[in-house]
Amino acid sequence: MAGIDHTARIAGTVAPLLEPLGLVLEEVALTPAGKRRLLRISIDVDPGHVSAQDQDSIIPPLSLDQVAEATRVISAALDETEPLGNTPYVLEVTSPGVGRPLTLPRHYRRNVGRLLAITPTSGDPLTGRLLAASPTDLTVHDADDVRHVVPLAQIARARVELEFTRVQDQPDDELDGLDDDRDELDDDDNEEF
């Protein structure tokens, strides 16, 4: 099978299988791992089910159940099509991770509510909470309480900033739009580890 682009072939097989699950293919990577190959398939929640007018609702992250279901579907399809021939491989289905760069409009849409670090094509870098994401621009609220509208075309690089405070520790004004289930919990509902 020399000369065949295995990753493109695998992507062509996998992408349509994810659509009915509400997922989207982000990347296919094939790397040597001893006598085998590691086939890493990155998937994420498809924000395409959200109305185009809805630019600011929080989209739930990829769940372990969704990854497990996608793994079953992908594994069955790859067993049937044998895209690597007789070459043994290890299949890993995963999310792209928080550290990945945001490059497509859907990446921004999925990260509404999170803290972003944005490097524009010109001007000063911006760090702030992503309030809304349209197909053409972002609305970002910075630490100085200023809202910025940033055209996607003017972003050189962007990524999610890790936050080490829990959502419930944020001031209420930063949580507009998020459900607050804290009032429904008793102290007896907490588990200690």
PDB file of N, CA and C in Angstrom, residues 56-120:
ATOM      1  N   ASP A  56     -24.174  32.443  21.775  1.00  0.00           N
ATOM      2  CA  ASP A  56     -23.618  32.592  23.118  1.00  0.00           C
ATOM      3  C   ASP A  56     -24.016  31.517  24.129  1.00  0.00           C
ATOM      4  N   SER A  57     -24.741  30.491  23.720  1.00  0.00           N
ATOM      5  CA  SER A  57     -25.079  29.446  24.691  1.00  0.00           C
ATOM      6  C   SER A  57     -23.874  28.518  24.881  1.00  0.00           C
ATOM      7  N   ILE A  58     -23.814  27.925  26.058  1.00  0.00           N
ATOM      8  CA  ILE A  58     -22.726  27.013  26.389  1.00  0.00           C
ATOM      9  C   ILE A  58     -23.019  25.654  25.755  1.00  0.00           C
ATOM     10  N   ILE A  59     -22.044  25.108  25.041  1.00  0.00           N
ATOM     11  CA  ILE A  59     -22.177  23.782  24.434  1.00  0.00           C
ATOM     12  C   ILE A  59     -21.483  22.786  25.362  1.00  0.00           C
ATOM     13  N   PRO A  60     -22.188  21.748  25.790  1.00  0.00           N
ATOM     14  CA  PRO A  60     -21.574  20.772  26.698  1.00  0.00           C
ATOM     15  C   PRO A  60     -20.342  20.133  26.054  1.00  0.00           C
ATOM     16  N   PRO A  61     -19.316  19.851  26.855  1.00  0.00           N
ATOM     17  CA  PRO A  61     -18.103  19.237  26.311  1.00  0.00           C
ATOM     18  C   PRO A  61     -18.338  17.779  25.931  1.00  0.00           C
ATOM     19  N   LEU A  62     -17.407  17.235  25.211  1.00  0.00           N
ATOM     20  CA  LEU A  62     -17.425  15.832  24.821  1.00  0.00           C
ATOM     21  C   LEU A  62     -17.407  14.965  26.078  1.00  0.00           C
ATOM     22  N   SER A  63     -18.315  14.000  26.143  1.00  0.00           N
ATOM     23  CA  SER A  63     -18.394  13.133  27.326  1.00  0.00           C
ATOM     24  C   SER A  63     -17.664  11.812  27.075  1.00  0.00           C
ATOM     25  N   LEU A  64     -17.359  11.123  28.156  1.00  0.00           N
ATOM     26  CA  LEU A  64     -16.719   9.811  28.033  1.00  0.00           C
ATOM     27  C   LEU A  64     -17.641   8.819  27.331  1.00  0.00           C
ATOM     28  N   ASP A  65     -18.941   8.922  27.570  1.00  0.00           N
ATOM     29  CA  ASP A  65     -19.893   8.039  26.890  1.00  0.00           C
ATOM     30  C   ASP A  65     -19.863   8.268  25.383  1.00  0.00           C
ATOM     31  N   GLN A  66     -19.755   9.534  24.962  1.00  0.00           N
ATOM     32  CA  GLN A  66     -19.682   9.832  23.532  1.00  0.00           C
ATOM     33  C   GLN A  66     -18.395   9.279  22.926  1.00  0.00           C
ATOM     34  N   VAL A  67     -17.288   9.389  23.649  1.00  0.00           N
ATOM     35  CA  VAL A  67     -16.017   8.847  23.163  1.00  0.00           C
ATOM     36  C   VAL A  67     -16.113   7.327  23.046  1.00  0.00           C
ATOM     37  N   ALA A  68     -16.717   6.681  24.038  1.00  0.00           N
ATOM     38  CA  ALA A  68     -16.861   5.222  24.011  1.00  0.00           C
ATOM     39  C   ALA A  68     -17.715   4.775  22.828  1.00  0.00           C
ATOM     40  N   GLU A  69     -18.839   5.455  22.596  1.00  0.00           N
ATOM     41  CA  GLU A  69     -19.708   5.104  21.466  1.00  0.00           C
ATOM     42  C   GLU A  69     -18.983   5.328  20.145  1.00  0.00           C
ATOM     43  N   ALA A  70     -18.283   6.442  20.016  1.00  0.00           N
ATOM     44  CA  ALA A  70     -17.532   6.722  18.790  1.00  0.00           C
ATOM     45  C   ALA A  70     -16.446   5.671  18.574  1.00  0.00           C
ATOM     46  N   THR A  71     -15.790   5.256  19.640  1.00  0.00           N
ATOM     47  CA  THR A  71     -14.747   4.235  19.533  1.00  0.00           C
ATOM     48  C   THR A  71     -15.330   2.928  19.007  1.00  0.00           C
ATOM     49  N   ARG A  72     -16.493   2.528  19.515  1.00  0.00           N
ATOM     50  CA  ARG A  72     -17.132   1.289  19.039  1.00  0.00           C
ATOM     51  C   ARG A  72     -17.460   1.375  17.546  1.00  0.00           C
ATOM     52  N   VAL A  73     -18.040   2.496  17.144  1.00  0.00           N
ATOM     53  CA  VAL A  73     -18.440   2.668  15.741  1.00  0.00           C
ATOM     54  C   VAL A  73     -17.211   2.702  14.832  1.00  0.00           C
ATOM     55  N   ILE A  74     -16.200   3.459  15.232  1.00  0.00           N
ATOM     56  CA  ILE A  74     -14.983   3.590  14.421  1.00  0.00           C
ATOM     57  C   ILE A  74     -14.254   2.255  14.333  1.00  0.00           C
ATOM     58  N   SER A  75     -14.109   1.569  15.450  1.00  0.00           N
ATOM     59  CA  SER A  75     -13.408   0.289  15.468  1.00  0.00           C
ATOM     60  C   SER A  75     -14.081  -0.728  14.551  1.00  0.00           C
ATOM     61  N   ALA A  76     -15.406  -0.799  14.614  1.00  0.00           N
ATOM     62  CA  ALA A  76     -16.144  -1.736  13.751  1.00  0.00           C
ATOM     63  C   ALA A  76     -15.927  -1.405  12.278  1.00  0.00           C
ATOM     64  N   ALA A  77     -15.967  -0.123  11.935  1.00  0.00           N
ATOM     65  CA  ALA A  77     -15.778   0.284  10.538  1.00  0.00           C
ATOM     66  C   ALA A  77     -14.360  -0.007  10.063  1.00  0.00           C
ATOM     67  N   LEU A  78     -13.370   0.243  10.910  1.00  0.00           N
ATOM     68  CA  LEU A  78     -11.984  -0.014  10.519  1.00  0.00           C
ATOM     69  C   LEU A  78     -11.708  -1.509  10.410  1.00  0.00           C
ATOM     70  N   ASP A  79     -12.331  -2.311  11.261  1.00  0.00           N
ATOM     71  CA  ASP A  79     -12.188  -3.765  11.154  1.00  0.00           C
ATOM     72  C   ASP A  79     -12.744  -4.258   9.827  1.00  0.00           C
ATOM     73  N   GLU A  80     -13.823  -3.647   9.387  1.00  0.00           N
ATOM     74  CA  GLU A  80     -14.477  -4.051   8.142  1.00  0.00           C
ATOM     75  C   GLU A  80     -13.699  -3.592   6.905  1.00  0.00           C
ATOM     76  N   THR A  81     -13.179  -2.371   6.929  1.00  0.00           N
ATOM     77  CA  THR A  81     -12.526  -1.807   5.740  1.00  0.00           C
ATOM     78  C   THR A  81     -11.024  -2.057   5.687  1.00  0.00           C
ATOM     79  N   GLU A  82     -10.410  -2.408   6.815  1.00  0.00           N
ATOM     80  CA  GLU A  82      -8.971  -2.657   6.914  1.00  0.00           C
ATOM     81  C   GLU A  82      -8.147  -1.609   6.163  1.00  0.00           C
ATOM     82  N   PRO A  83      -8.207  -0.340   6.572  1.00  0.00           N
ATOM     83  CA  PRO A  83      -7.506   0.718   5.851  1.00  0.00           C
ATOM     84  C   PRO A  83      -5.983   0.620   5.905  1.00  0.00           C
ATOM     85  N   LEU A  84      -5.444  -0.139   6.854  1.00  0.00           N
ATOM     86  CA  LEU A  84      -3.997  -0.302   6.955  1.00  0.00           C
ATOM     87  C   LEU A  84      -3.544  -1.681   6.494  1.00  0.00           C
ATOM     88  N   GLY A  85      -4.440  -2.395   5.839  1.00  0.00           N
ATOM     89  CA  GLY A  85      -4.093  -3.737   5.380  1.00  0.00           C
ATOM     90  C   GLY A  85      -3.831  -4.650   6.563  1.00  0.00           C
ATOM     91  N   ASN A  86      -2.712  -5.369   6.511  1.00  0.00           N
ATOM     92  CA  ASN A  86      -2.359  -6.302   7.583  1.00  0.00           C
ATOM     93  C   ASN A  86      -1.485  -5.670   8.661  1.00  0.00           C
ATOM     94  N   THR A  87      -1.219  -4.380   8.550  1.00  0.00           N
ATOM     95  CA  THR A  87      -0.382  -3.700   9.542  1.00  0.00           C
ATOM     96  C   THR A  87      -1.138  -3.599  10.867  1.00  0.00           C
ATOM     97  N   PRO A  88      -0.561  -4.134  11.955  1.00  0.00           N
ATOM     98  CA  PRO A  88      -1.244  -4.016  13.245  1.00  0.00           C
ATOM     99  C   PRO A  88      -1.213  -2.566  13.743  1.00  0.00           C
ATOM    100  N   TYR A  89      -2.272  -2.181  14.422  1.00  0.00           N
ATOM    101  CA  TYR A  89      -2.340  -0.812  14.938  1.00  0.00           C
ATOM    102  C   TYR A  89      -3.114  -0.790  16.249  1.00  0.00           C
ATOM    103  N   VAL A  90      -2.884   0.272  16.998  1.00  0.00           N
ATOM    104  CA  VAL A  90      -3.623   0.530  18.230  1.00  0.00           C
ATOM    105  C   VAL A  90      -4.498   1.747  17.954  1.00  0.00           C
ATOM    106  N   LEU A  91      -5.794   1.615  18.200  1.00  0.00           N
ATOM    107  CA  LEU A  91      -6.737   2.710  17.976  1.00  0.00           C
ATOM    108  C   LEU A  91      -6.909   3.513  19.255  1.00  0.00           C
ATOM    109  N   GLU A  92      -6.754   4.831  19.128  1.00  0.00           N
ATOM    110  CA  GLU A  92      -6.991   5.741  20.250  1.00  0.00           C
ATOM    111  C   GLU A  92      -7.953   6.814  19.774  1.00  0.00           C
ATOM    112  N   VAL A  93      -9.121   6.877  20.385  1.00  0.00           N
ATOM    113  CA  VAL A  93     -10.106   7.916  20.064  1.00  0.00           C
ATOM    114  C   VAL A  93     -10.115   8.876  21.245  1.00  0.00           C
ATOM    115  N   THR A  94      -9.927  10.155  20.953  1.00  0.00           N
ATOM    116  CA  THR A  94      -9.735  11.140  22.012  1.00  0.00           C
ATOM    117  C   THR A  94     -10.298  12.497  21.620  1.00  0.00           C
ATOM    118  N   SER A  95     -10.400  13.385  22.602  1.00  0.00           N
ATOM    119  CA  SER A  95     -10.737  14.778  22.301  1.00  0.00           C
ATOM    120  C   SER A  95      -9.441  15.481  21.917  1.00  0.00           C
ATOM    121  N   PRO A  96      -9.535  16.610  21.219  1.00  0.00           N
ATOM    122  CA  PRO A  96      -8.320  17.317  20.823  1.00  0.00           C
ATOM    123  C   PRO A  96      -7.548  17.901  22.009  1.00  0.00           C
ATOM    124  N   GLY A  97      -8.195  18.081  23.136  1.00  0.00           N
ATOM    125  CA  GLY A  97      -7.518  18.628  24.308  1.00  0.00           C
ATOM    126  C   GLY A  97      -7.636  20.139  24.387  1.00  0.00           C
ATOM    127  N   VAL A  98      -7.488  20.652  25.580  1.00  0.00           N
ATOM    128  CA  VAL A  98      -7.649  22.083  25.818  1.00  0.00           C
ATOM    129  C   VAL A  98      -6.524  22.885  25.176  1.00  0.00           C
ATOM    130  N   GLY A  99      -5.335  22.331  25.086  1.00  0.00           N
ATOM    131  CA  GLY A  99      -4.185  23.080  24.593  1.00  0.00           C
ATOM    132  C   GLY A  99      -4.114  23.269  23.096  1.00  0.00           C
ATOM    133  N   ARG A 100      -5.017  22.675  22.370  1.00  0.00           N
ATOM    134  CA  ARG A 100      -4.937  22.779  20.914  1.00  0.00           C
ATOM    135  C   ARG A 100      -5.266  24.202  20.458  1.00  0.00           C
ATOM    136  N   PRO A 101      -4.659  24.645  19.373  1.00  0.00           N
ATOM    137  CA  PRO A 101      -4.995  25.986  18.867  1.00  0.00           C
ATOM    138  C   PRO A 101      -6.414  26.009  18.299  1.00  0.00           C
ATOM    139  N   LEU A 102      -7.066  27.139  18.443  1.00  0.00           N
ATOM    140  CA  LEU A 102      -8.406  27.331  17.884  1.00  0.00           C
ATOM    141  C   LEU A 102      -8.219  27.922  16.493  1.00  0.00           C
ATOM    142  N   THR A 103      -8.694  27.225  15.481  1.00  0.00           N
ATOM    143  CA  THR A 103      -8.441  27.662  14.106  1.00  0.00           C
ATOM    144  C   THR A 103      -9.699  27.807  13.257  1.00  0.00           C
ATOM    145  N   LEU A 104     -10.774  27.148  13.642  1.00  0.00           N
ATOM    146  CA  LEU A 104     -12.002  27.171  12.849  1.00  0.00           C
ATOM    147  C   LEU A 104     -13.134  27.826  13.636  1.00  0.00           C
ATOM    148  N   PRO A 105     -14.121  28.408  12.956  1.00  0.00           N
ATOM    149  CA  PRO A 105     -15.248  29.014  13.678  1.00  0.00           C
ATOM    150  C   PRO A 105     -15.906  28.061  14.673  1.00  0.00           C
ATOM    151  N   ARG A 106     -16.006  26.770  14.354  1.00  0.00           N
ATOM    152  CA  ARG A 106     -16.644  25.828  15.279  1.00  0.00           C
ATOM    153  C   ARG A 106     -15.824  25.642  16.555  1.00  0.00           C
ATOM    154  N   HIS A 107     -14.493  25.801  16.468  1.00  0.00           N
ATOM    155  CA  HIS A 107     -13.662  25.701  17.670  1.00  0.00           C
ATOM    156  C   HIS A 107     -14.015  26.807  18.660  1.00  0.00           C
ATOM    157  N   TYR A 108     -14.205  28.014  18.143  1.00  0.00           N
ATOM    158  CA  TYR A 108     -14.572  29.136  19.011  1.00  0.00           C
ATOM    159  C   TYR A 108     -15.978  28.935  19.577  1.00  0.00           C
ATOM    160  N   ARG A 109     -16.903  28.497  18.731  1.00  0.00           N
ATOM    161  CA  ARG A 109     -18.295  28.328  19.170  1.00  0.00           C
ATOM    162  C   ARG A 109     -18.387  27.345  20.326  1.00  0.00           C
ATOM    163  N   ARG A 110     -17.586  26.267  20.258  1.00  0.00           N
ATOM    164  CA  ARG A 110     -17.603  25.262  21.323  1.00  0.00           C
ATOM    165  C   ARG A 110     -16.982  25.774  22.621  1.00  0.00           C
ATOM    166  N   ASN A 111     -16.233  26.853  22.552  1.00  0.00           N
ATOM    167  CA  ASN A 111     -15.532  27.347  23.735  1.00  0.00           C
ATOM    168  C   ASN A 111     -16.121  28.619  24.323  1.00  0.00           C
ATOM    169  N   VAL A 112     -17.358  28.950  23.958  1.00  0.00           N
ATOM    170  CA  VAL A 112     -18.035  30.097  24.567  1.00  0.00           C
ATOM    171  C   VAL A 112     -18.103  29.859  26.078  1.00  0.00           C
ATOM    172  N   GLY A 113     -17.763  30.891  26.843  1.00  0.00           N
ATOM    173  CA  GLY A 113     -17.751  30.795  28.296  1.00  0.00           C
ATOM    174  C   GLY A 113     -16.364  30.572  28.869  1.00  0.00           C
ATOM    175  N   ARG A 114     -15.416  30.219  28.017  1.00  0.00           N
ATOM    176  CA  ARG A 114     -14.059  29.951  28.494  1.00  0.00           C
ATOM    177  C   ARG A 114     -13.163  31.172  28.334  1.00  0.00           C
ATOM    178  N   LEU A 115     -12.052  31.128  29.039  1.00  0.00           N
ATOM    179  CA  LEU A 115     -11.051  32.183  28.966  1.00  0.00           C
ATOM    180  C   LEU A 115     -10.128  31.894  27.787  1.00  0.00           C
ATOM    181  N   LEU A 116      -9.943  32.880  26.898  1.00  0.00           N
ATOM    182  CA  LEU A 116      -9.095  32.710  25.717  1.00  0.00           C
ATOM    183  C   LEU A 116      -7.907  33.653  25.760  1.00  0.00           C
ATOM    184  N   ALA A 117      -6.802  33.209  25.180  1.00  0.00           N
ATOM    185  CA  ALA A 117      -5.646  34.068  24.915  1.00  0.00           C
ATOM    186  C   ALA A 117      -5.591  34.225  23.398  1.00  0.00           C
ATOM    187  N   ILE A 118      -5.727  35.463  22.928  1.00  0.00           N
ATOM    188  CA  ILE A 118      -5.799  35.746  21.495  1.00  0.00           C
ATOM    189  C   ILE A 118      -4.609  36.601  21.087  1.00  0.00           C
ATOM    190  N   THR A 119      -3.918  36.170  20.034  1.00  0.00           N
ATOM    191  CA  THR A 119      -2.856  36.964  19.431  1.00  0.00           C
ATOM    192  C   THR A 119      -3.389  37.460  18.096  1.00  0.00           C
ATOM    193  N   PRO A 120      -3.625  38.772  17.978  1.00  0.00           N
ATOM    194  CA  PRO A 120      -4.155  39.299  16.714  1.00  0.00           C
ATOM    195  C   PRO A 120      -3.048  39.432  15.666  1.00  0.00           C
TER     196      PRO A 120
END
